[in-house]
Coordinates of C-alpha atoms in Angstrom, one line a residue:
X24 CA 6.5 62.8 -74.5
X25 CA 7.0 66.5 -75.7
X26 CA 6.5 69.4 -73.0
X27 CA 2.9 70.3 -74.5
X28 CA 1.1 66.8 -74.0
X29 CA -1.5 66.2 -71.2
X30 CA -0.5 65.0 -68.0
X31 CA -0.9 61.1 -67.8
X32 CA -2.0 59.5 -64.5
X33 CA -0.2 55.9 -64.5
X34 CA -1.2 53.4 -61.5
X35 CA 1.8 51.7 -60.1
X36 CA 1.0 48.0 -58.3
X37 CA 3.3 46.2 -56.3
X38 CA 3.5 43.8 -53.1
X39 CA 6.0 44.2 -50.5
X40 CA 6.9 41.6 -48.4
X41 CA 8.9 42.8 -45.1
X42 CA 9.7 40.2 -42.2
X43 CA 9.5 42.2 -38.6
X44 CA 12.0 40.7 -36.1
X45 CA 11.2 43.7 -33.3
X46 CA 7.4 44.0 -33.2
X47 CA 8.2 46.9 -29.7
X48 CA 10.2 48.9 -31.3
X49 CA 8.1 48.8 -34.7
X50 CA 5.3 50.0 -32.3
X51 CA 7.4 52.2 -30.4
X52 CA 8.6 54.2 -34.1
X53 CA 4.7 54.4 -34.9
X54 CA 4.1 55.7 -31.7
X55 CA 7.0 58.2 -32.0
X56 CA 5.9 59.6 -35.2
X57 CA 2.1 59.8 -34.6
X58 CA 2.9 61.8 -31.6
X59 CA 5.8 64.1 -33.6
X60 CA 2.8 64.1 -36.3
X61 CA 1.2 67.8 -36.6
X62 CA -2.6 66.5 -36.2
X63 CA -5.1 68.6 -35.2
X64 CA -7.2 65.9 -33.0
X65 CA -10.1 68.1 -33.0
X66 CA -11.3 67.3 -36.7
X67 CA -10.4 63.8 -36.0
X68 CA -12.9 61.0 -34.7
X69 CA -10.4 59.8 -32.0
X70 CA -7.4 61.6 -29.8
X71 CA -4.0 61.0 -30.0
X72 CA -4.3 58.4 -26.6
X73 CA -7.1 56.2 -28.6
X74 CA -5.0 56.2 -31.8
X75 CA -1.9 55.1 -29.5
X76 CA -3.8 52.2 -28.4
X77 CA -4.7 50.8 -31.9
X78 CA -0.9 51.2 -33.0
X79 CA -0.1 49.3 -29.5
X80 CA -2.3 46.4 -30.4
X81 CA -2.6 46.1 -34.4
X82 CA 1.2 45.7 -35.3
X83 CA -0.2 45.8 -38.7
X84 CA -1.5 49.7 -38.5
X85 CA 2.3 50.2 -36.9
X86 CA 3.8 49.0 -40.1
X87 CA 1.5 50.8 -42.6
X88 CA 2.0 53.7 -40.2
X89 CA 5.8 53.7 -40.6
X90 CA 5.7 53.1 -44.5
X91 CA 5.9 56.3 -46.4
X92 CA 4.8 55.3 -50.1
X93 CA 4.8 59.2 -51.6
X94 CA 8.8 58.3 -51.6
X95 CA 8.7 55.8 -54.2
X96 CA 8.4 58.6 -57.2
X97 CA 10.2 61.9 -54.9
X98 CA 13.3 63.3 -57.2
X99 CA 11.7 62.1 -60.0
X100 CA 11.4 65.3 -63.1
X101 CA 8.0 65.2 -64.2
X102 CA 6.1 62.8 -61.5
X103 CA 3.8 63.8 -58.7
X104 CA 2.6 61.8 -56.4
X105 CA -1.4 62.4 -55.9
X106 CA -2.2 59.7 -53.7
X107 CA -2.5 55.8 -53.0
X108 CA -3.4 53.1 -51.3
X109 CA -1.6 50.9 -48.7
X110 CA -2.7 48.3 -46.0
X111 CA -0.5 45.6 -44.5
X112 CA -1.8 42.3 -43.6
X113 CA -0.3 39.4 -41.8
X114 CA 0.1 35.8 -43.0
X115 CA 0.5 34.4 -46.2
X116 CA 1.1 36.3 -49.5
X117 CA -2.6 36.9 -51.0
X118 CA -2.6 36.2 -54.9
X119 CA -3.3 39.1 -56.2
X120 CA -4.2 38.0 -59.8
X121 CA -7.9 37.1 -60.2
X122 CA -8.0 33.8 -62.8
X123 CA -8.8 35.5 -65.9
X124 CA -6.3 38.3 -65.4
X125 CA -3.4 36.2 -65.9

């Protein structure tokens, strides 16, 4: 792609499948970085001690609080990350393919 062409937006899908062997100190990072995070708790619809209580009770929202996924295109030339979507779920592997998409 030459210098002069439009910027492209591309959608990346994957699934990530992580096994947690220390729920505590899963919640305990979460914890850490929510309250190292530089939120202004006044625009937000909870306060920090609410939001501490999810993370201590959905281990879930721990993990998809500790997963960063802007880092999966950083020191790439040319890419910038404008946003996505991430939610972790417990259990078995969803199939992600609806029957005529495959």
């Amino acid at each position: 792609m030459d210098q002069q062409s439009a910027p492209l937006t591309m959608h990346i899908y994957c699934r990530v499948e992580v096994i947690v062997t220390d729920p505590a100190s899963v919640t305990r990072q979460a914890i850490a970085e929510l309250r190292a995070a530089d939120i202004d708790w006044s625009t937000e619809e909870d306060d920090l001690e609410t939001a501490v209580e999810e993370l201590r009770s959905d281990l879930a929202a721990s993990v998809s609080d500790l997963v960063d996924i802007s880092h999966l295109v950083e020191g790439i030339a040319g890419v910038e990350f404008r946003g996505g979507l991430l939610w972790t779920e417990q259990g078995p592997a969803r199939d992600p393919f609806r029957p005529d998409e495959q």
